[in-house]
């Protein structure tokens, strides 16, 4: 330690003079001169200067008396603590209800774990029974307006936490101590000005159906100052900012292209990142924190972006804090200060120009040609830093030592001196507040807050955007309108041309009820929609673009045109097909009521979505709410028949008011003739019109007519006078739901404030493994490595265990063309090259040059377009097993999130390695992969999703491991394996690749922003320019000499301190190529002709020898039975480790069963009770909508993994995928069906005898399988969750419920449907299986108010008069004082026969047929997957 202090003292003396003289004056002049030269060159090449444009904007603001919004950021002794997440055990189905696990979770980590942490220097604190960990410790500094700070550190060092703490985003932390001042404002006061303090997250989250133009215009339009609006300059302001932002980011060519996402094809990943950056620039913050903002950008674009930040800082005096990975030297020199973090400790904070000299003074060596920023971060890891000879004992090795030395250094003391007292910025802060207020409307509402545009302007902008989103999603738009038309046509034909007699008295209420049922089910999709846009809302709220209440009101208003379109289509078809009353007023009242009802339903489900953080919980709540609204609408159980304990629900059910209003509209003024079977008695011998009674409610005294208003009053307790009252109540509900949604979203704090955590699977060995991990880390801390090379002897030793590759892979004259709007676009143009065994090839080019496209084509992953040219292995056509014999690591790290790292590797090895390989050998190979990729410590960690699980770098290593586990015998493709990684992680990835090539593996990968050291690791380079044109292919040479010589000879020499990779990309992308056509130069070069000759020689030589590729002629490595065994096991694990999915499914069954049971409590033996039996069964069907909405995202996620990676790599067959999805769900479906039966069946008071209860129980289990199959079938044909949620009500309503014989009994069906659709509807047999036994077991006794009084002729007794009718009719008669008291039914069997259940045996028959429908529906799911799979195979054969 004395050596350290001496070294530090010498360093302080050497530096003291420089510091006192102004530690960065010269560097600042050099930097500004560099920027000036660059700006002039850019202006010359573009004819436009972003810097000059910014200055013009500042001049305009000065003319309008708008001051700059400047803030100084000051932080002192900031310490951030978060919940200890170093090793969390993942939940499973049982752990969430295990009292021991619940107690441990609440108590926090054990004392043993705390001791381990303390040993290894991780500070722990304990209070109130919970533990937390220090993430950021003792950091101080100050940034003045116009200054830029670069924050550097390895993943987990606290860089993102520092940015969030500075951006005042604290809700993701347990505690933030110390002082942070924004000018003179503390964190609480700064919240009032949140739009001036911005945080740009690493994720690119946008509405995928909006174009780039629409996305950026929205952000700009919500930041227009009042002065521009009042002076009529708003349109000009938006246009200028939009044009400049697109130009500055180089995405003006994407202006009219949709942003897109993983499902919707849009702009490229790099272009999407620039849209995110443009959105933040448009928000015009005073302090902006950029988190890894250049991820996915090529080196040239990254430099351009940071130069734009520099221009904004210099011109507008914006304070910027940025974290960057793999920052080149050209980027580093643009910053004023640098902060280096290690394990949350500040090991350097000071001028950027002195940082390198400072660390070299501590005894470290910066490698020649290395990125200086990577040099800083390499010091924080023992395996990467290089210590000067003679400094092994004095150089710091731990974060604590680095921190101690820094805080005792002269730089630290000088930076402390430079911190100006916060009170000195009172005037600057006051000017900012005035500037913010000056930009806002003069007349403000109490809800104005920190937002620039007034509430009305926010609502208008959000309204326009919502309409653009709605019409931009053409698939969903077509689905909603088509479903309305289909429902109207099918259901209208079902109730076609209702008569004006009593024959329609029982079907007419169903015809009125059905539109409410349909629109209620369709509105369930709003739950999905509310989760799709939630993170965007949180982000843009923090940007100060609009407040959630504006968004909510805009959604409310945007619903109106949607509802108008849907309801208009539906009403015009449905109303006139059903033949409701032909009255203009009644039609438009019907139309208006449906519009308001739909708006209410949408608002209800949007509210439910806003109240929950997890989709599974929202899906459960929405399914339950859907059932409640429909059962208490008054159709199934009239108001006066409801049990008192649930009757109150009717008063808060908007559907109930809507149904009463619709019934009042239809039955008001309606008079029906009482005829046919409704007139009792009837038939032969009863021709006289006297001595008869009408069996319907509301009949006149003579029994001839049924008066609509009287029918409503007697049957439903409704009044026609309530129609317009209910319209008002429905409107009030609409406003109320919207208000609660707005409040919920205002209070919700979502977005990017989650913290990452490793989650381990539960097992007996987990604790031991974790402790072992910490011991290894502790031991490793004592090791000192004198540098690290890209390859080593140990690497080669491990690599020798890998699959050997001897095949030569070539491609020649590749052209790839796709269809676009208005014609065709060629994405690859005459590309050729090769990869030899043991060779690491780089594929480079600017964003949009076709790098990923070429990899997809070579790996046979494209399923659209026209491909021309040849792709050969050993000079021969690709073998049938090519796709599984190659590894392809895609840019998106797609994995099953619930699997552990080792499980993912073993799954790949077992299914993709030949079946002849012994299991033991496969597992030993997995051990080799784990060691090779250094995954030992996390092999039992659950992969998780970004933010909760493996880090970006760990996921990248796993992706490589999964492909290596397959033992690729031909080639390994990698798409941007270093994108999003820090310099050391990128170094590690490339080091792993060198291990593979040392083993003889051939590798081709695309790469962005490589440092000089990384670029040196590649053997060959294929360089593409825009349009997929080759500009160079060949060896790179030592120190990139060969490729640099090529460009130098053709007029583009590389400077001495310039990164070769950045230089050549700049040249061919036109940034510094002076307009030269490098493709033409390449085609005319001797190197090109040498490549052509060598390619011909390689093919000829390969053909002269036997092929080195051994192919078994099979697409798949294993049999279907093996695939099924492994895939079923994996899917069972997935469900077991998804407790929110399984428990929400189970809870919904319990809650809905109990609710339904108490709604239909102890059903009696009266006539009305027969109807209750019917509707108790019918209500069971409503378990499906909520379950399908919850299950479909689960299925689609699994399908996405299958189609994105596992199908293309020929891991397993689509048949195995479907069967596994089915079988894995079975135990939970059996449990759910059993629980529902027990909670519902006996509560309703149904017969206990086994012949009835057993058959109904079995039928209920079949329904669990049936709706699951139907939901999966719908998901199989849907592109995404939202589309599936729109398709659900069409299938459920138009086809299944309609023809189940409940709304319209069999005898009343029209001939068109009666003889085929009725028999094809599985719900017909399902209801029959559930209902038949219940009805045949019922003996009926009429209640007093259910008897119909009939006066017999004077010369006949009651028995004599009714005897003939009772022989052929139903019911029984009780004589009472010369009158007949007629009861419609004497047994449930008579009621059942009215629904075509003509025998008790129909119950078992229908149960069996329901089982067959389960099988056939799963067959349909298989058919859909087969079609999708075969389409892809056909496309790949091009």
Coordinates of N, CA, C and O in Angstrom, one line a residue, residues 1023-1115:
X1023 N -17.3 -6.8 -47.5 CA -17.7 -5.5 -47.3 C -18.8 -5.1 -48.3 O -18.6 -5.1 -49.5
X1024 N -20.0 -4.8 -47.8 CA -21.1 -4.4 -48.7 C -21.5 -3.0 -48.6 O -21.3 -2.3 -47.5
X1025 N -22.0 -2.4 -49.7 CA -22.5 -1.1 -49.7 C -24.0 -1.1 -49.9 O -24.6 -2.2 -50.0
X1026 N -24.6 0.1 -49.9 CA -26.1 0.1 -50.1 C -26.5 -0.7 -51.3 O -25.8 -0.6 -52.4
X1027 N -27.6 -1.4 -51.2 CA -28.1 -2.2 -52.3 C -27.5 -3.6 -52.4 O -27.7 -4.3 -53.3
X1028 N -26.7 -4.0 -51.3 CA -26.2 -5.3 -51.3 C -25.1 -5.5 -52.3 O -24.9 -6.6 -52.8
X1029 N -24.3 -4.5 -52.6 CA -23.2 -4.6 -53.6 C -21.9 -4.8 -52.9 O -21.6 -4.2 -51.9
X1030 N -21.1 -5.7 -53.5 CA -19.8 -5.9 -52.9 C -18.8 -4.8 -53.2 O -18.7 -4.3 -54.3
X1031 N -18.1 -4.4 -52.2 CA -17.0 -3.4 -52.4 C -15.6 -3.9 -52.0 O -14.6 -3.3 -52.3
X1032 N -15.6 -5.1 -51.3 CA -14.3 -5.7 -51.0 C -14.6 -7.1 -50.5 O -15.5 -7.3 -49.7
X1033 N -13.8 -8.1 -50.9 CA -13.8 -9.4 -50.3 C -12.4 -10.0 -50.4 O -11.8 -10.0 -51.5
X1034 N -11.9 -10.4 -49.3 CA -10.6 -10.9 -49.2 C -10.0 -10.9 -47.8 O -10.7 -10.6 -46.8
X1035 N -8.7 -11.2 -47.7 CA -8.1 -11.2 -46.4 C -7.9 -9.8 -45.8 O -7.9 -8.8 -46.6
X1036 N -7.9 -9.7 -44.5 CA -7.7 -8.4 -43.9 C -6.2 -8.1 -43.7 O -5.7 -7.0 -43.8
X1037 N -5.4 -9.2 -43.4 CA -4.0 -9.0 -43.1 C -3.7 -8.6 -41.7 O -4.5 -8.1 -41.0
X1038 N -2.4 -8.7 -41.4 CA -2.0 -8.3 -40.0 C -2.1 -6.8 -39.9 O -1.7 -6.1 -40.8
X1039 N -2.7 -6.4 -38.8 CA -3.0 -4.9 -38.6 C -3.8 -4.3 -39.7 O -3.7 -3.2 -40.1
X1040 N -4.6 -5.2 -40.3 CA -5.5 -4.8 -41.4 C -4.7 -4.3 -42.6 O -5.3 -3.5 -43.4
X1041 N -3.5 -4.7 -42.8 CA -2.7 -4.1 -43.8 C -3.2 -4.3 -45.2 O -3.2 -3.4 -46.1
X1042 N -3.7 -5.5 -45.5 CA -4.1 -5.8 -46.9 C -5.3 -5.0 -47.3 O -5.3 -4.4 -48.4
X1043 N -6.3 -5.0 -46.4 CA -7.5 -4.2 -46.8 C -7.3 -2.7 -46.8 O -7.8 -2.0 -47.7
X1044 N -6.5 -2.2 -45.9 CA -6.2 -0.8 -45.9 C -5.3 -0.4 -47.1 O -5.5 0.7 -47.7
X1045 N -4.5 -1.3 -47.5 CA -3.7 -1.0 -48.8 C -4.6 -1.0 -50.0 O -4.4 -0.1 -50.9
X1046 N -5.6 -1.8 -50.0 CA -6.5 -1.8 -51.2 C -7.2 -0.4 -51.3 O -7.3 0.2 -52.3
X1047 N -7.7 0.0 -50.1 CA -8.4 1.3 -50.2 C -7.5 2.5 -50.4 O -7.8 3.5 -51.1
X1048 N -6.3 2.4 -49.9 CA -5.3 3.5 -50.1 C -4.9 3.6 -51.6 O -4.8 4.7 -52.1
X1049 N -4.7 2.4 -52.2 CA -4.4 2.4 -53.6 C -5.5 3.0 -54.5 O -5.3 3.5 -55.6
X1050 N -6.7 3.0 -53.9 CA -7.9 3.5 -54.7 C -8.4 4.8 -54.2 O -9.5 5.2 -54.4
X1051 N -7.5 5.5 -53.5 CA -7.8 6.9 -53.1 C -8.4 7.2 -51.8 O -8.9 8.3 -51.5
X1052 N -8.4 6.2 -50.8 CA -9.0 6.4 -49.5 C -8.0 5.9 -48.4 O -8.3 4.9 -47.8
X1053 N -6.9 6.6 -48.3 CA -5.9 6.1 -47.2 C -6.5 6.3 -45.8 O -7.3 7.2 -45.6
X1054 N -6.0 5.5 -44.9 CA -6.5 5.6 -43.5 C -5.4 6.3 -42.6 O -4.2 6.0 -42.7
X1055 N -5.9 7.2 -41.8 CA -5.0 7.9 -40.9 C -4.4 7.0 -39.8 O -4.9 5.9 -39.6
X1056 N -3.3 7.5 -39.2 CA -2.6 6.6 -38.3 C -3.4 6.2 -37.1 O -3.2 5.1 -36.6
X1057 N -4.2 7.1 -36.5 CA -4.9 6.8 -35.3 C -6.4 6.5 -35.5 O -7.2 6.5 -34.6
X1058 N -6.7 6.2 -36.8 CA -8.1 5.9 -37.1 C -8.4 4.4 -37.1 O -7.5 3.6 -37.5
X1059 N -9.5 4.0 -36.5 CA -9.9 2.6 -36.5 C -10.1 2.1 -37.9 O -10.9 2.7 -38.6
X1060 N -9.4 1.1 -38.4 CA -9.6 0.6 -39.8 C -11.0 0.3 -40.1 O -11.5 0.5 -41.2
X1061 N -11.7 -0.4 -39.2 CA -13.1 -0.8 -39.4 C -14.0 0.4 -39.7 O -14.8 0.4 -40.6
X1062 N -13.9 1.4 -38.8 CA -14.7 2.6 -39.0 C -14.3 3.3 -40.3 O -15.2 3.8 -41.0
X1063 N -13.0 3.3 -40.6 CA -12.6 4.0 -41.8 C -13.2 3.4 -43.1 O -13.8 4.1 -43.9
X1064 N -13.1 2.1 -43.2 CA -13.6 1.5 -44.5 C -15.1 1.6 -44.6 O -15.7 1.7 -45.7
X1065 N -15.8 1.5 -43.5 CA -17.3 1.6 -43.5 C -17.7 3.0 -43.9 O -18.6 3.3 -44.7
X1066 N -16.9 4.0 -43.4 CA -17.2 5.4 -43.7 C -17.0 5.6 -45.2 O -17.7 6.3 -45.9
X1067 N -15.9 5.0 -45.7 CA -15.6 5.2 -47.1 C -16.6 4.6 -48.1 O -17.1 5.3 -48.9
X1068 N -17.0 3.4 -47.9 CA -18.0 2.8 -48.8 C -19.4 3.3 -48.6 O -20.2 3.2 -49.5
X1069 N -19.7 3.8 -47.4 CA -21.1 4.3 -47.2 C -21.2 5.8 -47.7 O -22.3 6.3 -47.7
X1070 N -20.1 6.4 -48.2 CA -20.2 7.7 -48.7 C -19.9 8.8 -47.8 O -20.0 10.0 -48.1
X1071 N -19.7 8.4 -46.5 CA -19.4 9.5 -45.5 C -18.1 10.2 -45.8 O -18.0 11.4 -45.6
X1072 N -17.1 9.5 -46.2 CA -15.9 10.1 -46.6 C -15.3 9.6 -47.9 O -14.1 9.5 -48.1
X1073 N -16.2 9.1 -48.7 CA -15.8 8.4 -50.0 C -15.8 9.3 -51.2 O -15.5 8.9 -52.3
X1074 N -16.2 10.6 -51.0 CA -16.2 11.6 -52.0 C -17.0 11.1 -53.3 O -16.7 11.4 -54.4
X1075 N -18.1 10.4 -53.0 CA -19.0 10.0 -54.1 C -18.5 8.9 -55.0 O -19.0 8.8 -56.1
X1076 N -17.4 8.2 -54.6 CA -16.8 7.2 -55.5 C -17.7 5.9 -55.5 O -18.2 5.6 -54.4
X1077 N -17.9 5.3 -56.7 CA -18.6 4.1 -56.8 C -17.6 2.9 -56.5 O -16.9 2.4 -57.3
X1078 N -17.6 2.5 -55.2 CA -16.7 1.5 -54.8 C -17.0 0.1 -55.3 O -16.2 -0.8 -55.4
X1079 N -18.3 -0.1 -55.6 CA -18.6 -1.4 -56.3 C -18.0 -1.5 -57.6 O -17.5 -2.6 -58.0
X1080 N -18.0 -0.4 -58.4 CA -17.4 -0.4 -59.7 C -15.9 -0.6 -59.6 O -15.3 -1.4 -60.4
X1081 N -15.3 0.1 -58.6 CA -13.9 -0.1 -58.5 C -13.5 -1.5 -58.1 O -12.5 -2.1 -58.7
X1082 N -14.4 -2.1 -57.3 CA -14.1 -3.5 -56.9 C -14.2 -4.4 -58.1 O -13.3 -5.3 -58.3
X1083 N -15.2 -4.3 -59.0 CA -15.4 -5.1 -60.1 C -14.3 -5.0 -61.1 O -14.1 -5.9 -62.0
X1084 N -13.6 -3.8 -61.1 CA -12.5 -3.6 -62.1 C -11.2 -3.9 -61.5 O -10.1 -3.7 -62.2
X1085 N -11.1 -4.3 -60.2 CA -9.8 -4.4 -59.5 C -9.2 -5.8 -59.8 O -10.0 -6.8 -60.1
X1086 N -7.9 -6.0 -59.7 CA -7.3 -7.3 -59.8 C -7.7 -8.2 -58.7 O -7.7 -9.4 -58.8
X1087 N -8.0 -7.6 -57.5 CA -8.5 -8.5 -56.4 C -9.8 -9.2 -56.7 O -10.0 -10.4 -56.3
X1088 N -10.7 -8.5 -57.5 CA -11.9 -9.2 -57.8 C -11.7 -10.4 -58.7 O -12.2 -11.5 -58.6
X1089 N -10.8 -10.2 -59.7 CA -10.5 -11.3 -60.7 C -9.8 -12.4 -59.9 O -10.0 -13.6 -60.3
X1090 N -9.0 -12.1 -58.9 CA -8.3 -13.1 -58.2 C -9.4 -13.9 -57.4 O -9.2 -15.1 -57.2
X1091 N -10.4 -13.2 -56.9 CA -11.4 -13.9 -56.1 C -12.2 -14.9 -57.1 O -12.5 -16.0 -56.7
X1092 N -12.5 -14.4 -58.3 CA -13.2 -15.3 -59.2 C -12.4 -16.5 -59.5 O -12.9 -17.6 -59.6
X1093 N -11.1 -16.3 -59.8 CA -10.2 -17.5 -60.1 C -10.1 -18.4 -58.9 O -10.2 -19.6 -59.0
X1094 N -10.0 -17.9 -57.7 CA -9.8 -18.7 -56.5 C -11.1 -19.5 -56.2 O -11.1 -20.6 -55.8
X1095 N -12.3 -18.8 -56.5 CA -13.6 -19.5 -56.3 C -13.7 -20.7 -57.2 O -14.1 -21.8 -56.8
X1096 N -13.3 -20.5 -58.5 CA -13.4 -21.6 -59.4 C -12.4 -22.7 -59.0 O -12.8 -23.9 -59.1
X1097 N -11.2 -22.3 -58.5 CA -10.3 -23.3 -58.1 C -10.8 -24.1 -56.9 O -10.6 -25.4 -56.8
X1098 N -11.4 -23.4 -55.9 CA -11.9 -24.1 -54.7 C -13.0 -25.1 -55.1 O -13.0 -26.2 -54.6
X1099 N -13.9 -24.7 -56.0 CA -15.0 -25.7 -56.4 C -14.4 -26.8 -57.2 O -14.8 -28.0 -56.9
X1100 N -13.5 -26.6 -58.0 CA -12.9 -27.7 -58.8 C -12.1 -28.6 -57.9 O -12.2 -29.9 -58.0
X1101 N -11.4 -28.1 -57.0 CA -10.6 -28.9 -56.1 C -11.5 -29.8 -55.2 O -11.3 -30.9 -54.9
X1102 N -12.6 -29.1 -54.7 CA -13.6 -29.9 -53.8 C -14.3 -31.0 -54.6 O -14.5 -32.1 -54.0
X1103 N -14.6 -30.7 -55.9 CA -15.3 -31.7 -56.6 C -14.4 -32.9 -57.0 O -14.9 -34.0 -57.3
X1104 N -13.1 -32.7 -57.0 CA -12.2 -33.8 -57.3 C -12.0 -34.8 -56.2 O -11.4 -35.8 -56.3
X1105 N -12.5 -34.4 -55.0 CA -12.4 -35.3 -53.8 C -13.8 -35.6 -53.3 O -14.8 -34.9 -53.6
X1106 N -13.9 -36.7 -52.5 CA -15.2 -37.0 -51.9 C -15.6 -35.9 -51.0 O -14.8 -35.2 -50.4
X1107 N -16.9 -35.7 -50.9 CA -17.4 -34.6 -50.0 C -17.1 -34.9 -48.6 O -17.2 -36.1 -48.1
X1108 N -16.7 -33.9 -47.8 CA -16.4 -34.1 -46.4 C -17.7 -34.0 -45.5 O -17.6 -34.3 -44.3
X1109 N -18.8 -33.7 -46.2 CA -20.1 -33.6 -45.4 C -20.8 -35.0 -45.4 O -21.0 -35.5 -46.5
X1110 N -21.0 -35.5 -44.3 CA -21.7 -36.8 -44.2 C -23.2 -36.5 -43.9 O -23.5 -35.9 -42.8
X1111 N -24.1 -36.8 -44.8 CA -25.5 -36.4 -44.6 C -26.3 -37.7 -44.6 O -26.1 -38.7 -45.4
X1112 N -27.2 -37.8 -43.6 CA -28.0 -39.0 -43.5 C -29.3 -38.9 -44.4 O -30.2 -39.8 -44.3
X1113 N -29.4 -37.8 -45.1 CA -30.6 -37.6 -46.0 C -31.9 -37.3 -45.3 O -32.9 -37.4 -45.9
X1114 N -31.8 -36.9 -44.0 CA -33.0 -36.7 -43.3 C -33.0 -35.2 -42.8 O -32.0 -34.6 -42.5
X1115 N -34.2 -34.6 -42.8 CA -34.4 -33.3 -42.3 C -34.0 -33.1 -40.8 O -33.5 -32.1 -40.4

